[in-house]
mmCIF file of C-alpha atoms and ligand atoms in Angstrom:
data_model
loop_
_atom_site.group_PDB
_atom_site.id
_atom_site.type_symbol
_atom_site.label_atom_id
_atom_site.label_comp_id
_atom_site.label_asym_id
_atom_site.label_seq_id
_atom_site.Cartn_x
_atom_site.Cartn_y
_atom_site.Cartn_z
ATOM 1 C CA MET A 1 60.843 1.854 -38.785
ATOM 2 C CA TYR A 2 61.360 -0.944 -41.357
ATOM 3 C CA LEU A 3 58.597 -3.349 -42.094
ATOM 4 C CA GLU A 4 60.498 -6.278 -40.882
ATOM 5 C CA ASP A 5 61.152 -4.526 -37.608
ATOM 6 C CA ILE A 6 57.557 -3.848 -37.315
ATOM 7 C CA LYS A 7 56.566 -7.181 -37.664
ATOM 8 C CA LYS A 8 59.148 -8.456 -35.190
ATOM 9 C CA GLU A 9 57.925 -5.924 -32.608
ATOM 10 C CA ALA A 10 54.047 -6.749 -33.314
ATOM 11 C CA ILE A 11 55.098 -10.547 -33.129
ATOM 12 C CA LYS A 12 56.943 -10.162 -29.907
ATOM 13 C CA GLU A 13 54.245 -7.951 -28.142
ATOM 14 C CA VAL A 14 51.147 -9.922 -29.171
ATOM 15 C CA ASN A 15 52.940 -12.913 -27.846
ATOM 16 C CA GLU A 16 53.429 -11.366 -24.345
ATOM 17 C CA VAL A 17 49.982 -9.953 -23.767
ATOM 18 C CA LYS A 18 48.187 -10.987 -20.621
ATOM 19 C CA SER A 19 44.513 -9.588 -21.205
ATOM 20 C CA VAL A 20 41.823 -8.885 -23.776
ATOM 21 C CA SER A 21 42.285 -5.244 -22.997
ATOM 22 C CA GLU A 22 45.911 -5.489 -23.768
ATOM 23 C CA ILE A 23 45.066 -7.089 -27.124
ATOM 24 C CA ASN A 24 42.781 -4.272 -27.792
ATOM 25 C CA ALA A 25 45.309 -1.889 -27.305
ATOM 26 C CA LEU A 26 47.856 -3.358 -29.711
ATOM 27 C CA LYS A 27 44.990 -3.615 -32.426
ATOM 28 C CA VAL A 28 45.156 0.244 -32.001
ATOM 29 C CA LYS A 29 48.811 0.368 -32.028
ATOM 30 C CA TYR A 30 49.159 -1.485 -35.389
ATOM 31 C CA PHE A 31 45.831 -1.164 -37.055
ATOM 32 C CA GLY A 32 44.213 1.978 -35.879
ATOM 33 C CA LYS A 33 43.846 5.153 -37.712
ATOM 34 C CA ALA A 34 47.536 6.234 -36.876
ATOM 35 C CA GLY A 35 48.572 2.478 -36.237
ATOM 36 C CA LEU A 36 52.064 1.521 -37.520
ATOM 37 C CA ILE A 37 50.635 -0.865 -40.306
ATOM 38 C CA THR A 38 48.137 1.932 -41.380
ATOM 39 C CA GLU A 39 50.947 4.415 -41.774
ATOM 40 C CA GLU A 40 52.692 2.081 -43.935
ATOM 41 C CA LEU A 41 49.934 1.615 -46.419
ATOM 42 C CA LYS A 42 49.458 5.384 -46.262
ATOM 43 C CA ASN A 43 52.895 5.657 -47.408
ATOM 44 C CA LEU A 44 52.165 3.451 -50.336
ATOM 45 C CA ARG A 45 51.387 6.869 -52.296
ATOM 46 C CA ASN A 46 54.822 7.968 -52.149
ATOM 47 C CA VAL A 47 56.328 4.541 -53.503
ATOM 48 C CA PRO A 48 57.117 4.798 -57.254
ATOM 49 C CA ASN A 49 54.661 3.238 -59.430
ATOM 50 C CA ASP A 50 56.478 0.396 -60.597
ATOM 51 C CA GLN A 51 57.430 -0.575 -57.072
ATOM 52 C CA LYS A 52 53.958 0.011 -55.620
ATOM 53 C CA ALA A 53 52.314 -3.522 -56.233
ATOM 54 C CA ALA A 54 55.006 -5.381 -55.068
ATOM 55 C CA ARG A 55 55.513 -2.998 -51.743
ATOM 56 C CA GLY A 56 51.797 -3.498 -51.260
ATOM 57 C CA ALA A 57 51.911 -7.048 -51.395
ATOM 58 C CA GLU A 58 54.855 -7.231 -48.957
ATOM 59 C CA ILE A 59 52.781 -4.583 -46.421
ATOM 60 C CA ASN A 60 49.562 -6.767 -46.574
ATOM 61 C CA ALA A 61 51.308 -10.172 -45.799
ATOM 62 C CA VAL A 62 52.762 -8.619 -42.816
ATOM 63 C CA LYS A 63 49.369 -7.084 -41.816
ATOM 64 C CA LYS A 64 47.641 -10.475 -42.446
ATOM 65 C CA GLU A 65 50.243 -12.394 -40.246
ATOM 66 C CA ILE A 66 50.069 -9.942 -37.582
ATOM 67 C CA GLU A 67 46.140 -9.921 -37.676
ATOM 68 C CA GLU A 68 46.144 -13.749 -37.650
ATOM 69 C CA LEU A 69 48.446 -13.949 -34.709
ATOM 70 C CA VAL A 70 46.376 -11.348 -32.745
ATOM 71 C CA ASN A 71 43.077 -13.345 -33.412
ATOM 72 C CA GLU A 72 44.728 -16.443 -32.146
ATOM 73 C CA VAL A 73 45.808 -14.935 -29.191
ATOM 74 C CA GLU A 74 42.705 -13.030 -28.582
ATOM 75 C CA LYS A 75 40.614 -16.236 -28.779
ATOM 76 C CA THR A 76 42.691 -18.057 -26.203
ATOM 77 C CA LEU A 77 42.563 -14.714 -23.795
ATOM 78 C CA LYS A 78 38.886 -14.805 -24.309
ATOM 79 C CA THR A 79 38.508 -18.319 -23.427
ATOM 80 C CA ARG A 80 40.682 -18.118 -20.680
ATOM 81 C CA GLU A 81 38.833 -15.036 -18.962
ATOM 82 C CA LEU A 82 35.598 -16.880 -19.496
ATOM 83 C CA GLU A 83 36.837 -19.617 -17.487
ATOM 84 C CA ASP A 84 38.074 -17.521 -14.727
ATOM 85 C CA LYS A 85 34.830 -15.896 -14.623
ATOM 86 C CA LEU A 86 33.113 -19.125 -14.432
ATOM 87 C CA MET A 87 35.317 -20.471 -11.480
ATOM 88 C CA ASN A 88 35.229 -17.195 -9.653
ATOM 89 C CA GLU A 89 31.475 -16.700 -10.008
ATOM 90 C CA GLN A 90 30.348 -20.418 -9.064
ATOM 91 C CA ILE A 91 26.834 -20.257 -7.439
ATOM 92 C CA ASP A 92 26.676 -21.887 -4.315
ATOM 93 C CA VAL A 93 23.328 -23.696 -4.538
ATOM 94 C CA THR A 94 23.073 -24.772 -0.902
ATOM 95 C CA LEU A 95 23.129 -21.144 0.174
ATOM 96 C CA ASP A 96 19.715 -19.957 1.566
ATOM 97 C CA ILE A 97 17.895 -17.774 -0.951
ATOM 98 C CA ASN A 98 15.721 -14.764 -0.097
ATOM 99 C CA PRO A 99 12.299 -15.541 -1.067
ATOM 100 C CA SER A 100 10.370 -12.841 -2.420
ATOM 101 C CA HIS A 101 7.158 -11.821 -0.566
ATOM 102 C CA ILE A 102 4.118 -11.088 -2.019
ATOM 103 C CA GLY A 103 2.172 -8.458 0.127
ATOM 104 C CA SER A 104 -1.357 -8.499 1.310
ATOM 105 C CA LEU A 105 -4.017 -5.976 2.426
ATOM 106 C CA HIS A 106 -4.115 -5.488 6.227
ATOM 107 C CA PRO A 107 -7.352 -7.267 7.539
ATOM 108 C CA LEU A 108 -8.685 -4.014 8.776
ATOM 109 C CA SER A 109 -8.440 -2.372 5.079
ATOM 110 C CA ILE A 110 -10.089 -5.668 3.651
ATOM 111 C CA GLU A 111 -12.698 -4.936 6.118
ATOM 112 C CA ILE A 112 -13.092 -1.173 5.267
ATOM 113 C CA ASN A 113 -13.051 -2.169 1.448
ATOM 114 C CA LYS A 114 -15.910 -4.833 1.748
ATOM 115 C CA ILE A 115 -18.059 -2.426 3.907
ATOM 116 C CA SER A 116 -17.343 0.504 1.796
ATOM 117 C CA ASN A 117 -18.466 -1.575 -1.309
ATOM 118 C CA ILE A 118 -21.615 -2.498 0.426
ATOM 119 C CA LEU A 119 -22.497 1.047 1.372
ATOM 120 C CA VAL A 120 -21.669 2.304 -2.245
ATOM 121 C CA ASN A 121 -23.883 -0.186 -3.716
ATOM 122 C CA LEU A 122 -26.745 0.945 -1.111
ATOM 123 C CA GLY A 123 -26.285 4.500 -2.863
ATOM 124 C CA PHE A 124 -23.907 6.165 -0.324
ATOM 125 C CA THR A 125 -21.107 8.341 -1.080
ATOM 126 C CA GLN A 126 -17.798 8.357 0.522
ATOM 127 C CA VAL A 127 -16.695 11.653 2.652
ATOM 128 C CA ASP A 128 -13.805 12.138 4.917
ATOM 129 C CA GLY A 129 -12.877 14.346 7.735
ATOM 130 C CA PRO A 130 -9.653 15.130 9.650
ATOM 131 C CA GLU A 131 -8.156 12.968 12.276
ATOM 132 C CA VAL A 132 -7.071 16.083 14.163
ATOM 133 C CA GLU A 133 -10.115 17.964 14.531
ATOM 134 C CA LEU A 134 -11.649 21.117 16.179
ATOM 135 C CA ASP A 135 -13.944 20.090 19.386
ATOM 136 C CA LYS A 136 -16.885 22.087 17.374
ATOM 137 C CA TYR A 137 -17.004 19.164 14.675
ATOM 138 C CA ASN A 138 -16.556 16.211 16.946
ATOM 139 C CA PHE A 139 -18.790 17.323 19.863
ATOM 140 C CA GLU A 140 -20.253 20.700 19.912
ATOM 141 C CA MET A 141 -22.267 20.351 16.578
ATOM 142 C CA LEU A 142 -23.112 16.864 17.492
ATOM 143 C CA ASN A 143 -25.300 18.131 20.569
ATOM 144 C CA VAL A 144 -22.839 17.693 22.917
ATOM 145 C CA PRO A 145 -21.664 21.127 24.694
ATOM 146 C CA SER A 146 -18.675 21.228 26.658
ATOM 147 C CA ASP A 147 -20.045 20.994 29.811
ATOM 148 C CA HIS A 148 -22.468 17.793 28.789
ATOM 149 C CA PRO A 149 -21.934 14.718 30.913
ATOM 150 C CA ALA A 150 -21.941 12.565 27.625
ATOM 151 C CA ARG A 151 -18.297 13.691 27.096
ATOM 152 C CA ASP A 152 -17.295 11.114 29.795
ATOM 153 C CA MET A 153 -18.604 8.549 27.469
ATOM 154 C CA GLN A 154 -15.383 8.749 25.185
ATOM 155 C CA ASP A 155 -12.047 9.137 26.956
ATOM 156 C CA THR A 156 -10.595 11.859 24.603
ATOM 157 C CA PHE A 157 -7.036 12.699 23.777
ATOM 158 C CA TYR A 158 -6.846 16.919 23.767
ATOM 159 C CA ILE A 159 -3.996 18.572 22.117
ATOM 160 C CA THR A 160 -5.470 21.940 23.337
ATOM 161 C CA ASP A 161 -8.688 23.251 24.974
ATOM 162 C CA ASN A 162 -9.940 23.446 21.355
ATOM 163 C CA ILE A 163 -8.483 20.595 19.535
ATOM 164 C CA LEU A 164 -8.365 16.936 19.779
ATOM 165 C CA LEU A 165 -7.924 13.458 18.197
ATOM 166 C CA ARG A 166 -11.428 12.764 17.023
ATOM 167 C CA SER A 167 -13.023 10.041 19.112
ATOM 168 C CA GLN A 168 -15.769 9.190 16.506
ATOM 169 C CA THR A 169 -16.162 9.365 12.493
ATOM 170 C CA SER A 170 -19.113 11.473 13.601
ATOM 171 C CA ASN A 171 -17.317 14.655 13.136
ATOM 172 C CA THR A 172 -17.759 13.701 9.459
ATOM 173 C CA GLN A 173 -21.524 14.210 10.065
ATOM 174 C CA ALA A 174 -21.006 17.712 10.991
ATOM 175 C CA ARG A 175 -18.721 18.458 8.159
ATOM 176 C CA ALA A 176 -21.131 16.846 5.605
ATOM 177 C CA MET A 177 -24.120 18.635 6.840
ATOM 178 C CA LEU A 178 -22.360 22.022 6.343
ATOM 179 C CA ASN A 179 -21.166 21.027 3.052
ATOM 180 C CA LEU A 180 -24.045 19.328 1.386
ATOM 181 C CA LYS A 181 -27.632 19.915 0.821
ATOM 182 C CA PRO A 182 -30.364 17.514 1.677
ATOM 183 C CA PRO A 183 -31.170 14.652 0.275
ATOM 184 C CA PHE A 184 -27.820 13.232 0.926
ATOM 185 C CA LYS A 185 -26.477 9.790 1.911
ATOM 186 C CA VAL A 186 -22.795 9.664 3.183
ATOM 187 C CA PHE A 187 -20.757 7.339 4.599
ATOM 188 C CA SER A 188 -16.972 7.685 6.373
ATOM 189 C CA PRO A 189 -14.555 5.097 7.176
ATOM 190 C CA GLY A 190 -11.650 6.271 9.323
ATOM 191 C CA ARG A 191 -9.346 6.157 12.188
ATOM 192 C CA VAL A 192 -10.453 7.521 15.883
ATOM 193 C CA PHE A 193 -8.964 7.679 19.247
ATOM 194 C CA ARG A 194 -9.508 7.117 22.749
ATOM 195 C CA ASN A 195 -7.693 6.324 25.770
ATOM 196 C CA ASP A 196 -8.383 2.638 25.975
ATOM 197 C CA LEU A 197 -6.355 -0.614 25.833
ATOM 198 C CA ASP A 198 -7.271 -4.141 26.230
ATOM 199 C CA ALA A 199 -8.424 -7.077 24.263
ATOM 200 C CA THR A 200 -11.482 -5.390 22.826
ATOM 201 C CA HIS A 201 -10.089 -1.793 23.078
ATOM 202 C CA ILE A 202 -6.956 -0.156 21.367
ATOM 203 C CA PRO A 203 -6.450 3.620 21.455
ATOM 204 C CA ALA A 204 -6.363 4.143 17.693
ATOM 205 C CA PHE A 205 -9.400 2.087 16.119
ATOM 206 C CA TYR A 206 -11.676 2.185 13.287
ATOM 207 C CA GLN A 207 -15.051 3.259 12.772
ATOM 208 C CA ILE A 208 -17.462 3.489 9.637
ATOM 209 C CA GLU A 209 -20.321 6.147 10.018
ATOM 210 C CA GLY A 210 -23.214 6.599 7.777
ATOM 211 C CA MET A 211 -25.619 9.272 7.405
ATOM 212 C CA TYR A 212 -28.912 9.776 5.422
ATOM 213 C CA VAL A 213 -30.778 13.121 5.382
ATOM 214 C CA GLU A 214 -34.188 13.396 3.207
ATOM 215 C CA GLU A 215 -37.674 14.093 3.987
ATOM 216 C CA ASN A 216 -39.678 11.376 5.737
ATOM 217 C CA VAL A 217 -36.748 9.424 6.764
ATOM 218 C CA SER A 218 -37.747 6.828 9.169
ATOM 219 C CA MET A 219 -36.502 4.438 11.800
ATOM 220 C CA ALA A 220 -37.852 1.704 9.440
ATOM 221 C CA ASP A 221 -35.639 2.784 7.002
ATOM 222 C CA LEU A 222 -32.717 2.788 9.328
ATOM 223 C CA LYS A 223 -33.516 -1.007 10.325
ATOM 224 C CA ASN A 224 -33.756 -1.908 6.723
ATOM 225 C CA VAL A 225 -30.414 -0.457 5.873
ATOM 226 C CA LEU A 226 -28.622 -1.798 8.632
ATOM 227 C CA LEU A 227 -30.043 -5.408 8.111
ATOM 228 C CA GLN A 228 -28.812 -5.287 4.282
ATOM 229 C CA ILE A 229 -25.440 -4.308 5.603
ATOM 230 C CA CYS A 230 -25.049 -6.764 8.201
ATOM 231 C CA LYS A 231 -26.305 -9.558 6.138
ATOM 232 C CA ALA A 232 -24.015 -8.815 3.232
ATOM 233 C CA VAL A 233 -21.307 -8.674 5.660
ATOM 234 C CA PHE A 234 -21.931 -11.750 7.659
ATOM 235 C CA GLY A 235 -24.233 -13.772 5.650
ATOM 236 C CA ASN A 236 -27.849 -14.206 4.464
ATOM 237 C CA ASP A 237 -29.173 -15.662 7.747
ATOM 238 C CA THR A 238 -27.969 -12.829 9.820
ATOM 239 C CA LYS A 239 -30.483 -11.203 12.265
ATOM 240 C CA ILE A 240 -30.440 -7.903 13.886
ATOM 241 C CA ARG A 241 -32.109 -6.436 16.924
ATOM 242 C CA PHE A 242 -32.435 -3.026 18.171
ATOM 243 C CA ARG A 243 -31.837 -2.270 21.812
ATOM 244 C CA SER A 244 -32.991 1.391 23.103
ATOM 245 C CA SER A 245 -30.004 3.456 24.109
ATOM 246 C CA TYR A 246 -28.619 6.832 24.549
ATOM 247 C CA PHE A 247 -26.368 8.917 22.062
ATOM 248 C CA PRO A 248 -26.604 12.728 22.483
ATOM 249 C CA PHE A 249 -26.661 13.177 18.624
ATOM 250 C CA THR A 250 -29.751 10.745 18.140
ATOM 251 C CA GLU A 251 -33.182 10.469 19.525
ATOM 252 C CA PRO A 252 -34.415 8.003 19.683
ATOM 253 C CA SER A 253 -31.013 6.079 19.854
ATOM 254 C CA VAL A 254 -30.423 2.286 19.627
ATOM 255 C CA GLU A 255 -27.548 -0.042 19.915
ATOM 256 C CA VAL A 256 -27.773 -2.814 17.352
ATOM 257 C CA ASP A 257 -26.981 -6.317 17.914
ATOM 258 C CA ILE A 258 -26.482 -9.239 15.303
ATOM 259 C CA SER A 259 -27.028 -12.697 15.654
ATOM 260 C CA CYS A 260 -23.778 -14.408 16.818
ATOM 261 C CA PRO A 261 -21.985 -15.457 13.444
ATOM 262 C CA TYR A 262 -19.563 -17.749 15.254
ATOM 263 C CA CYS A 263 -22.381 -20.071 16.729
ATOM 264 C CA SER A 264 -25.231 -19.595 14.394
ATOM 265 C CA ALA A 265 -26.995 -18.067 17.268
ATOM 266 C CA LYS A 266 -26.768 -21.422 19.345
ATOM 267 C CA GLY A 267 -24.802 -19.685 22.288
ATOM 268 C CA CYS A 268 -20.873 -19.602 22.620
ATOM 269 C CA ASN A 269 -18.382 -18.003 24.515
ATOM 270 C CA LEU A 270 -17.914 -15.201 22.087
ATOM 271 C CA CYS A 271 -21.378 -13.963 22.496
ATOM 272 C CA LYS A 272 -21.552 -15.151 26.124
ATOM 273 C CA ASN A 273 -24.292 -17.699 25.161
ATOM 274 C CA THR A 274 -26.450 -14.417 24.710
ATOM 275 C CA LYS A 275 -26.630 -15.605 21.003
ATOM 276 C CA TRP A 276 -26.267 -11.743 20.302
ATOM 277 C CA ILE A 277 -23.311 -9.523 19.640
ATOM 278 C CA GLU A 278 -23.228 -5.805 19.727
ATOM 279 C CA ILE A 279 -21.847 -4.094 16.702
ATOM 280 C CA LEU A 280 -22.981 -0.664 16.376
ATOM 281 C CA GLY A 281 -24.910 2.672 17.611
ATOM 282 C CA ALA A 282 -27.645 4.401 15.400
ATOM 283 C CA GLY A 283 -30.640 6.422 15.614
ATOM 284 C CA MET A 284 -32.518 9.146 14.147
ATOM 285 C CA VAL A 285 -30.428 12.458 13.855
ATOM 286 C CA HIS A 286 -31.244 14.688 16.788
ATOM 287 C CA PRO A 287 -33.211 17.891 15.641
ATOM 288 C CA ASN A 288 -30.575 19.871 17.283
ATOM 289 C CA VAL A 289 -27.817 18.269 15.103
ATOM 290 C CA LEU A 290 -29.702 19.148 12.181
ATOM 291 C CA GLU A 291 -30.335 22.596 12.893
ATOM 292 C CA ALA A 292 -26.536 23.199 13.884
ATOM 293 C CA GLY A 293 -25.770 21.885 10.485
ATOM 294 C CA GLY A 294 -27.886 24.564 8.727
ATOM 295 C CA ILE A 295 -30.672 22.038 8.024
ATOM 296 C CA ASP A 296 -34.512 22.678 8.638
ATOM 297 C CA SER A 297 -35.411 19.985 11.188
ATOM 298 C CA THR A 298 -39.230 20.789 10.735
ATOM 299 C CA LYS A 299 -39.000 19.611 7.100
ATOM 300 C CA TYR A 300 -36.010 16.977 7.079
ATOM 301 C CA THR A 301 -35.460 13.805 9.104
ATOM 302 C CA GLY A 302 -32.413 11.519 9.004
ATOM 303 C CA TYR A 303 -30.794 8.501 10.433
ATOM 304 C CA ALA A 304 -27.082 7.986 11.229
ATOM 305 C CA PHE A 305 -24.963 4.962 12.556
ATOM 306 C CA GLY A 306 -21.504 4.210 13.577
ATOM 307 C CA PHE A 307 -19.927 0.802 13.033
ATOM 308 C CA GLY A 308 -16.957 -0.252 15.381
ATOM 309 C CA LEU A 309 -14.787 -1.459 12.382
ATOM 310 C CA ASP A 310 -12.353 -3.481 14.310
ATOM 311 C CA ARG A 311 -15.233 -5.307 16.071
ATOM 312 C CA VAL A 312 -16.801 -6.102 12.877
ATOM 313 C CA ALA A 313 -13.574 -7.439 11.404
ATOM 314 C CA MET A 314 -12.705 -9.474 14.369
ATOM 315 C CA LEU A 315 -16.132 -11.191 14.039
ATOM 316 C CA ASP A 316 -16.155 -11.340 10.216
ATOM 317 C CA GLN A 317 -12.332 -12.679 9.951
ATOM 318 C CA LYS A 318 -12.267 -14.593 13.423
ATOM 319 C CA VAL A 319 -9.651 -12.615 15.000
ATOM 320 C CA ASN A 320 -10.006 -13.027 19.216
ATOM 321 C CA ASP A 321 -7.527 -10.223 20.095
ATOM 322 C CA MET A 322 -8.127 -6.389 18.740
ATOM 323 C CA ARG A 323 -4.417 -5.815 19.688
ATOM 324 C CA HIS A 324 -3.403 -8.284 16.720
ATOM 325 C CA PHE A 325 -4.471 -5.648 14.380
ATOM 326 C CA VAL A 326 -1.595 -3.378 15.720
ATOM 327 C CA ASP A 327 1.218 -5.777 16.485
ATOM 328 C CA ASN A 328 2.681 -5.877 12.804
ATOM 329 C CA ASN A 329 3.165 -9.442 13.398
ATOM 330 C CA ILE A 330 4.056 -10.645 9.732
ATOM 331 C CA LYS A 331 2.694 -14.392 10.618
ATOM 332 C CA PHE A 332 -0.838 -12.850 11.810
ATOM 333 C CA LEU A 333 -0.964 -10.442 8.987
ATOM 334 C CA LYS A 334 -0.293 -13.144 6.078
ATOM 335 C CA GLN A 335 -3.228 -15.032 6.869
ATOM 336 C CA PHE A 336 -5.528 -12.412 5.132
ATOM 337 C CA LYS A 337 -5.463 -12.684 1.234
HETATM 338 N N1 DAH B 1 -20.401 8.094 17.535
HETATM 339 C C1 DAH B 1 -20.766 6.634 18.330
HETATM 340 C C2 DAH B 1 -19.454 6.250 19.218
HETATM 341 O O1 DAH B 1 -18.620 6.235 18.614
HETATM 342 C C3 DAH B 1 -21.338 5.694 17.400
HETATM 343 C C4 DAH B 1 -22.519 6.309 16.926
HETATM 344 C C5 DAH B 1 -24.001 6.181 17.617
HETATM 345 C C6 DAH B 1 -22.416 6.865 15.556
HETATM 346 C C7 DAH B 1 -25.109 6.671 17.044
HETATM 347 C C8 DAH B 1 -23.960 7.429 14.944
HETATM 348 C C9 DAH B 1 -24.960 7.348 15.679
HETATM 349 O O2 DAH B 1 -23.851 8.057 13.918
HETATM 350 O O3 DAH B 1 -26.159 7.955 15.264
HETATM 351 O O4 DAH B 1 -19.933 5.511 20.005
#
C-alpha cells in the first residue's frame, strides 16, 4: 500500500469513528506492533541509503498528521461520552435514601453483661451448661428425684423421659460440682424453658445462677453478696429482704425481695403498694446436693442463688411487659443503647 493511500484511509476511518473503543482499535491498526505506519517505518531499512532521510521524513509527517487527527477525535469523543454519562446517571435527589442502621445490643444482653460484670468483680467465674439437658443434671442431682412433688413447681418441656429443655440454670450447679474442687465460686447466665405465657412469663426466659462452695460459708455471706449485687444493679439505696421459702436444692431456702426501685419504696402499681419486689430464689446448698456432686457435706457448705433475668431487666430498664423482649419490634429494641 502506498503511503498516500494509508493516509487517505486513516483520515477517512478516523473521521467515521463513533466511540473511544473504536478509536483505540484504529490506534492499533496504524501504530500498533504490526500497524501500517509501524510497518512503513520498519521497511525503511530496505530503502537505499541516499533516500532514507527523505523517506523517513515523509513517513513521519504522515504519522504526525494521523496522530494529531486521532488525538483530536479522541478528545471530542471522550468529552461526549462523559457528557452522555453525566446525563444518564443523574442523581435524583428527591429519592428516599436507605439510611444505614447502627445496631445495638438486645436489652437482655445488656442486662446479662451488666450482672456478669458485677459477679466477676465479686470473684465469680462463669460456667455454662447445655439448654437441652439430661434429667440427672436439671433435677436428680439437685435433690429432685422423679417422683418428687417439687417437679410440679416448674412446667417442664420433656423431649424424652430422660431428656428435657432445662427449666432452670441450676443444672450448671450440678455440672460445676462434678468438674470443680471446692472452694469454687461460679455463676452461669443462660436461657431456660417452661410452659408459661403471660405479661410476666415467657416460655424461653433467662436466669443467672450463682454458687459458692467453701468451708464455713454462711447465710450471712449469702445476704451480703446478694445485697452487693442488688445495689450494683438497682442503685446504692436498694434494700433487700429474705422471706422464708422452699426449694428442694437448698436448706434453708429464701425468696429475696428488693425495695421497689420504681417508687423508691413509697408504694406503686408495680410493687402493688407493698414496697417490695421479688427477684430471686436462694439458700444454703442442701447437703444431699453437695453429696450428689461428690462434695463432703460434713466439711463444706455453700450458698446458691438464681435470678430471673427478664424480671431484673424489666425493673432495671423500665419495661412493663416481658413479651416485648421476644417480639423483635425494632422500635422497642432501638431504645436500648
Ligand atoms: N432454680 C430456681 C428456680 O428456677 C431458682 C433458685 C432458687 C436457684 C434457689 C438457686 C437457689 O440456685 O439456690 O425457681
